[in-house]
Amino acid sequence: MNRSLVWCLVLSGLAAFTLVWGCADRKVVQKSIVVPTDLRKILVVAFRDMNAQTDERTNVRCPLSGKVFVSGPVDASASAFLTDRLLTSLREKAERDFKLITPQDLWEIQSGLSDSADNMSELRLMMAVGRAMDADALLVGHLYRYIERVGRNLSVETPASVAFDVHLVRTSDGRVLWTGYFDETQKTLMEDMFDIGRFFAREGKWITAEQMASAGLDNLLETLNIK
């Protein structure tokens, strides 16, 4: 059979296949780090919804890294879900003192600071919170987008879309020792032919925002070497 005809048949088959099955346009970035052993007490700050002030999609800059994300709606349960999963994963990985800082805890600590928290950068505020809690470091997360899929495993009207980041900040000097971010909107295989491996790993299904966020966080934590 003519080689050109074979390729046409293959591409036609893939095109038909992608009318049903989806894969992902996915961006995950993290630099590997071995967390210093002297960072014994680490505060896990609840993920902050960076889109809380607007319902429209807009560009939002991370206050710690400066990276710009396209924001979007954030499900009401997303912060609690990711925070709990982060804390649970850390406690399974390492025997250190991990303490959760809820939004209420953070507000109470802020109100007790001598300097006005409203005038502080987020980095200075995190350093102040860490010192007030006698902590060695903080893990700080931001949520930019957490959109649930509309549809089912094999067919969707709107795919899941999630974007978040996590930072390890040392209390003593405010240095950001590690940063990881996850940014994904699921697409069809034809829209992103380079992600065929993940397409088959997900069995060609449209996944939920929770499944997407869980996998993204797990991948980020693979490079946070902490014992």
mmCIF file of C-alpha atoms in Angstrom:
data_model
loop_
_atom_site.group_PDB
_atom_site.id
_atom_site.type_symbol
_atom_site.label_atom_id
_atom_site.label_comp_id
_atom_site.label_asym_id
_atom_site.label_seq_id
_atom_site.Cartn_x
_atom_site.Cartn_y
_atom_site.Cartn_z
ATOM 1 C CA MET A 1 0.000 0.000 0.000
ATOM 2 C CA ASN A 2 1.194 3.508 -0.801
ATOM 3 C CA ARG A 3 2.927 5.088 2.220
ATOM 4 C CA SER A 4 1.051 8.381 1.839
ATOM 5 C CA LEU A 5 -2.245 6.506 1.840
ATOM 6 C CA VAL A 6 -1.243 4.680 5.034
ATOM 7 C CA TRP A 7 -0.508 7.954 6.810
ATOM 8 C CA CYS A 8 -3.810 9.409 5.655
ATOM 9 C CA LEU A 9 -5.648 6.420 7.076
ATOM 10 C CA VAL A 10 -3.778 6.672 10.405
ATOM 11 C CA LEU A 11 -4.464 10.384 10.784
ATOM 12 C CA SER A 12 -8.091 9.927 9.829
ATOM 13 C CA GLY A 13 -8.428 7.239 12.478
ATOM 14 C CA LEU A 14 -6.901 9.469 15.113
ATOM 15 C CA ALA A 15 -9.165 12.332 14.171
ATOM 16 C CA ALA A 16 -12.222 10.139 14.584
ATOM 17 C CA PHE A 17 -10.883 8.744 17.858
ATOM 18 C CA THR A 18 -10.492 12.191 19.384
ATOM 19 C CA LEU A 19 -14.146 13.027 18.872
ATOM 20 C CA VAL A 20 -14.756 10.803 21.880
ATOM 21 C CA TRP A 21 -11.543 10.672 23.904
ATOM 22 C CA GLY A 22 -9.640 13.496 25.585
ATOM 23 C CA CYS A 23 -6.131 14.249 26.708
ATOM 24 C CA ALA A 24 -4.594 17.235 28.466
ATOM 25 C CA ASP A 25 -2.835 20.477 27.742
ATOM 26 C CA ARG A 26 -0.697 20.409 30.854
ATOM 27 C CA LYS A 27 1.971 22.570 32.379
ATOM 28 C CA VAL A 28 3.769 21.398 35.484
ATOM 29 C CA VAL A 29 6.936 23.098 36.634
ATOM 30 C CA GLN A 30 8.997 22.395 39.690
ATOM 31 C CA LYS A 31 12.679 22.414 40.575
ATOM 32 C CA SER A 32 13.842 19.538 42.724
ATOM 33 C CA ILE A 33 15.060 20.373 46.231
ATOM 34 C CA VAL A 34 16.259 18.465 49.265
ATOM 35 C CA VAL A 35 14.568 20.242 52.166
ATOM 36 C CA PRO A 36 17.208 21.155 54.791
ATOM 37 C CA THR A 37 17.014 19.045 57.933
ATOM 38 C CA ASP A 38 17.006 22.128 60.168
ATOM 39 C CA LEU A 39 13.554 23.066 58.887
ATOM 40 C CA ARG A 40 11.743 21.013 61.488
ATOM 41 C CA LYS A 41 8.560 22.990 62.095
ATOM 42 C CA ILE A 42 6.746 23.860 58.864
ATOM 43 C CA LEU A 43 3.454 25.737 58.648
ATOM 44 C CA VAL A 44 1.053 24.714 55.888
ATOM 45 C CA VAL A 45 -0.973 27.800 54.976
ATOM 46 C CA ALA A 46 -4.410 27.048 53.521
ATOM 47 C CA PHE A 47 -4.586 27.611 49.755
ATOM 48 C CA ARG A 48 -5.704 31.152 48.973
ATOM 49 C CA ASP A 49 -8.281 31.841 46.264
ATOM 50 C CA MET A 50 -6.616 34.452 44.047
ATOM 51 C CA ASN A 51 -9.795 34.983 42.031
ATOM 52 C CA ALA A 52 -11.979 35.866 45.021
ATOM 53 C CA GLN A 53 -12.355 39.509 43.993
ATOM 54 C CA THR A 54 -13.620 38.930 40.457
ATOM 55 C CA ASP A 55 -15.777 36.488 38.518
ATOM 56 C CA GLU A 56 -14.154 37.306 35.202
ATOM 57 C CA ARG A 57 -11.112 35.633 33.722
ATOM 58 C CA THR A 58 -8.121 37.883 34.031
ATOM 59 C CA ASN A 59 -4.357 37.729 34.409
ATOM 60 C CA VAL A 60 -3.289 37.336 38.041
ATOM 61 C CA ARG A 61 0.322 37.643 39.185
ATOM 62 C CA CYS A 62 1.640 35.377 41.926
ATOM 63 C CA PRO A 63 2.750 37.586 44.849
ATOM 64 C CA LEU A 64 5.745 35.346 45.588
ATOM 65 C CA SER A 65 7.103 34.292 42.178
ATOM 66 C CA GLY A 66 5.736 36.992 39.886
ATOM 67 C CA LYS A 67 4.434 34.376 37.435
ATOM 68 C CA VAL A 68 1.209 35.344 35.673
ATOM 69 C CA PHE A 69 -1.735 32.937 35.556
ATOM 70 C CA VAL A 70 -5.044 33.126 33.704
ATOM 71 C CA SER A 71 -7.536 33.053 36.554
ATOM 72 C CA GLY A 72 -11.051 31.674 36.573
ATOM 73 C CA PRO A 73 -13.783 30.490 38.935
ATOM 74 C CA VAL A 74 -12.611 28.551 41.989
ATOM 75 C CA ASP A 75 -14.927 25.928 43.451
ATOM 76 C CA ALA A 76 -15.838 26.614 47.079
ATOM 77 C CA SER A 77 -14.430 23.264 48.241
ATOM 78 C CA ALA A 78 -11.148 23.517 46.302
ATOM 79 C CA SER A 79 -9.004 25.231 48.952
ATOM 80 C CA ALA A 80 -9.955 22.791 51.710
ATOM 81 C CA PHE A 81 -9.471 19.797 49.408
ATOM 82 C CA LEU A 82 -5.989 20.782 48.194
ATOM 83 C CA THR A 83 -4.852 21.954 51.636
ATOM 84 C CA ASP A 84 -5.898 18.687 53.260
ATOM 85 C CA ARG A 85 -4.265 16.632 50.515
ATOM 86 C CA LEU A 86 -1.027 18.622 50.796
ATOM 87 C CA LEU A 87 -0.914 18.232 54.577
ATOM 88 C CA THR A 88 -1.698 14.509 54.437
ATOM 89 C CA SER A 89 0.968 13.890 51.774
ATOM 90 C CA LEU A 90 3.619 15.754 53.761
ATOM 91 C CA ARG A 91 2.892 13.823 56.949
ATOM 92 C CA GLU A 92 3.205 10.576 55.011
ATOM 93 C CA LYS A 93 6.536 11.638 53.505
ATOM 94 C CA ALA A 94 8.336 13.059 56.535
ATOM 95 C CA GLU A 95 8.511 12.966 60.309
ATOM 96 C CA ARG A 96 8.488 16.709 60.901
ATOM 97 C CA ASP A 97 6.168 19.079 62.708
ATOM 98 C CA PHE A 98 3.600 20.166 60.118
ATOM 99 C CA LYS A 99 0.964 22.550 61.418
ATOM 100 C CA LEU A 100 -2.053 23.754 59.443
ATOM 101 C CA ILE A 101 -2.759 27.499 59.374
ATOM 102 C CA THR A 102 -6.405 28.107 58.475
ATOM 103 C CA PRO A 103 -7.706 31.458 57.186
ATOM 104 C CA GLN A 104 -9.111 32.107 60.675
ATOM 105 C CA ASP A 105 -5.729 31.309 62.281
ATOM 106 C CA LEU A 106 -4.039 33.609 59.792
ATOM 107 C CA TRP A 107 -6.461 36.440 60.533
ATOM 108 C CA GLU A 108 -5.898 36.108 64.283
ATOM 109 C CA ILE A 109 -2.111 36.120 63.852
ATOM 110 C CA GLN A 110 -2.274 39.127 61.523
ATOM 111 C CA SER A 111 -4.393 41.102 63.970
ATOM 112 C CA GLY A 112 -1.759 40.606 66.654
ATOM 113 C CA LEU A 113 1.163 41.881 64.593
ATOM 114 C CA SER A 114 2.633 45.236 65.547
ATOM 115 C CA ASP A 115 2.870 46.355 61.893
ATOM 116 C CA SER A 116 -0.284 46.654 59.824
ATOM 117 C CA ALA A 117 -0.693 43.489 57.762
ATOM 118 C CA ASP A 118 -2.496 45.525 55.100
ATOM 119 C CA ASN A 119 0.745 47.338 54.291
ATOM 120 C CA MET A 120 2.920 44.219 54.171
ATOM 121 C CA SER A 121 3.906 42.264 51.096
ATOM 122 C CA GLU A 122 2.841 38.628 51.231
ATOM 123 C CA LEU A 123 6.453 37.547 51.720
ATOM 124 C CA ARG A 124 6.953 39.837 54.727
ATOM 125 C CA LEU A 125 3.615 38.745 56.146
ATOM 126 C CA MET A 126 4.523 35.064 55.839
ATOM 127 C CA MET A 127 7.853 35.719 57.562
ATOM 128 C CA ALA A 128 6.052 37.515 60.386
ATOM 129 C CA VAL A 129 3.529 34.688 60.739
ATOM 130 C CA GLY A 130 6.303 32.097 60.784
ATOM 131 C CA ARG A 131 8.195 33.949 63.492
ATOM 132 C CA ALA A 132 5.044 34.469 65.554
ATOM 133 C CA MET A 133 4.441 30.701 65.416
ATOM 134 C CA ASP A 134 8.121 29.885 66.042
ATOM 135 C CA ALA A 135 8.222 28.005 62.723
ATOM 136 C CA ASP A 136 11.230 27.344 60.504
ATOM 137 C CA ALA A 137 9.378 27.546 57.179
ATOM 138 C CA LEU A 138 5.989 27.841 55.533
ATOM 139 C CA LEU A 139 4.348 26.121 52.580
ATOM 140 C CA VAL A 140 2.145 28.683 50.862
ATOM 141 C CA GLY A 141 -0.326 27.844 48.075
ATOM 142 C CA HIS A 142 -2.430 29.956 45.707
ATOM 143 C CA LEU A 143 -5.446 28.848 43.662
ATOM 144 C CA TYR A 144 -6.014 30.623 40.352
ATOM 145 C CA ARG A 145 -8.561 28.363 38.667
ATOM 146 C CA TYR A 146 -10.584 25.321 39.701
ATOM 147 C CA ILE A 147 -13.307 24.633 37.169
ATOM 148 C CA GLU A 148 -15.198 21.345 37.312
ATOM 149 C CA ARG A 149 -15.954 19.489 34.095
ATOM 150 C CA VAL A 150 -19.499 19.654 32.761
ATOM 151 C CA GLY A 151 -20.286 16.219 31.388
ATOM 152 C CA ARG A 152 -19.176 12.644 31.922
ATOM 153 C CA ASN A 153 -16.160 10.422 31.359
ATOM 154 C CA LEU A 154 -16.682 10.052 27.606
ATOM 155 C CA SER A 155 -18.259 13.367 26.675
ATOM 156 C CA VAL A 156 -18.107 16.886 28.094
ATOM 157 C CA GLU A 157 -19.559 20.299 27.402
ATOM 158 C CA THR A 158 -16.771 21.968 29.402
ATOM 159 C CA PRO A 159 -13.510 20.241 30.454
ATOM 160 C CA ALA A 160 -11.915 20.486 33.877
ATOM 161 C CA SER A 161 -9.398 23.304 34.291
ATOM 162 C CA VAL A 162 -7.094 23.815 37.288
ATOM 163 C CA ALA A 163 -4.218 26.172 38.111
ATOM 164 C CA PHE A 164 -2.350 26.521 41.399
ATOM 165 C CA ASP A 165 1.129 26.943 42.861
ATOM 166 C CA VAL A 166 2.974 26.041 46.063
ATOM 167 C CA HIS A 167 6.018 27.748 47.638
ATOM 168 C CA LEU A 168 8.389 26.778 50.450
ATOM 169 C CA VAL A 169 9.434 29.948 52.287
ATOM 170 C CA ARG A 170 12.189 29.996 54.934
ATOM 171 C CA THR A 171 11.174 32.094 57.938
ATOM 172 C CA SER A 172 14.606 33.356 58.919
ATOM 173 C CA ASP A 173 15.349 35.302 55.740
ATOM 174 C CA GLY A 174 12.235 35.033 53.575
ATOM 175 C CA ARG A 175 14.010 33.064 50.885
ATOM 176 C CA VAL A 176 11.695 31.041 48.620
ATOM 177 C CA LEU A 177 13.516 27.705 48.584
ATOM 178 C CA TRP A 178 11.159 25.837 46.256
ATOM 179 C CA THR A 179 8.289 26.646 43.935
ATOM 180 C CA GLY A 180 6.040 24.377 41.927
ATOM 181 C CA TYR A 181 3.067 25.256 39.775
ATOM 182 C CA PHE A 182 0.390 23.309 37.961
ATOM 183 C CA ASP A 183 -1.722 24.660 35.092
ATOM 184 C CA GLU A 184 -3.937 22.371 33.006
ATOM 185 C CA THR A 185 -7.052 22.444 30.879
ATOM 186 C CA GLN A 186 -7.981 19.083 29.407
ATOM 187 C CA LYS A 187 -8.088 18.901 25.615
ATOM 188 C CA THR A 188 -8.627 16.305 22.932
ATOM 189 C CA LEU A 189 -5.768 14.247 21.579
ATOM 190 C CA MET A 190 -5.957 16.042 18.235
ATOM 191 C CA GLU A 191 -5.539 19.386 20.039
ATOM 192 C CA ASP A 192 -2.367 18.155 21.733
ATOM 193 C CA MET A 193 -0.722 15.234 19.939
ATOM 194 C CA PHE A 194 2.407 15.538 22.103
ATOM 195 C CA ASP A 195 0.568 14.334 25.221
ATOM 196 C CA ILE A 196 -0.403 10.926 23.913
ATOM 197 C CA GLY A 197 1.200 9.166 26.908
ATOM 198 C CA ARG A 198 -1.107 10.860 29.392
ATOM 199 C CA PHE A 199 -4.010 10.284 27.023
ATOM 200 C CA PHE A 200 -3.588 6.517 27.362
ATOM 201 C CA ALA A 201 -2.690 6.708 31.079
ATOM 202 C CA ARG A 202 -6.080 8.310 31.672
ATOM 203 C CA GLU A 203 -7.747 5.673 29.514
ATOM 204 C CA GLY A 204 -8.968 8.365 27.168
ATOM 205 C CA LYS A 205 -11.450 9.737 29.711
ATOM 206 C CA TRP A 206 -12.413 13.280 30.617
ATOM 207 C CA ILE A 207 -11.316 13.623 34.229
ATOM 208 C CA THR A 208 -12.753 15.709 37.065
ATOM 209 C CA ALA A 209 -11.121 18.800 38.543
ATOM 210 C CA GLU A 210 -10.424 16.842 41.736
ATOM 211 C CA GLN A 211 -8.622 14.086 39.826
ATOM 212 C CA MET A 212 -6.653 16.677 37.875
ATOM 213 C CA ALA A 213 -5.654 18.670 40.969
ATOM 214 C CA SER A 214 -4.694 15.541 42.917
ATOM 215 C CA ALA A 215 -2.406 14.278 40.165
ATOM 216 C CA GLY A 216 -0.854 17.720 39.733
ATOM 217 C CA LEU A 217 -0.112 18.104 43.431
ATOM 218 C CA ASP A 218 1.357 14.590 43.635
ATOM 219 C CA ASN A 219 3.689 15.380 40.735
ATOM 220 C CA LEU A 220 4.844 18.619 42.357
ATOM 221 C CA LEU A 221 5.578 16.905 45.664
ATOM 222 C CA GLU A 222 7.754 14.311 43.936
ATOM 223 C CA THR A 223 10.465 16.982 43.712
ATOM 224 C CA LEU A 224 10.062 18.207 47.288
ATOM 225 C CA ASN A 225 12.498 15.772 48.854
ATOM 226 C CA ILE A 226 11.680 15.896 52.530
ATOM 227 C CA LYS A 227 12.308 13.280 55.234
#
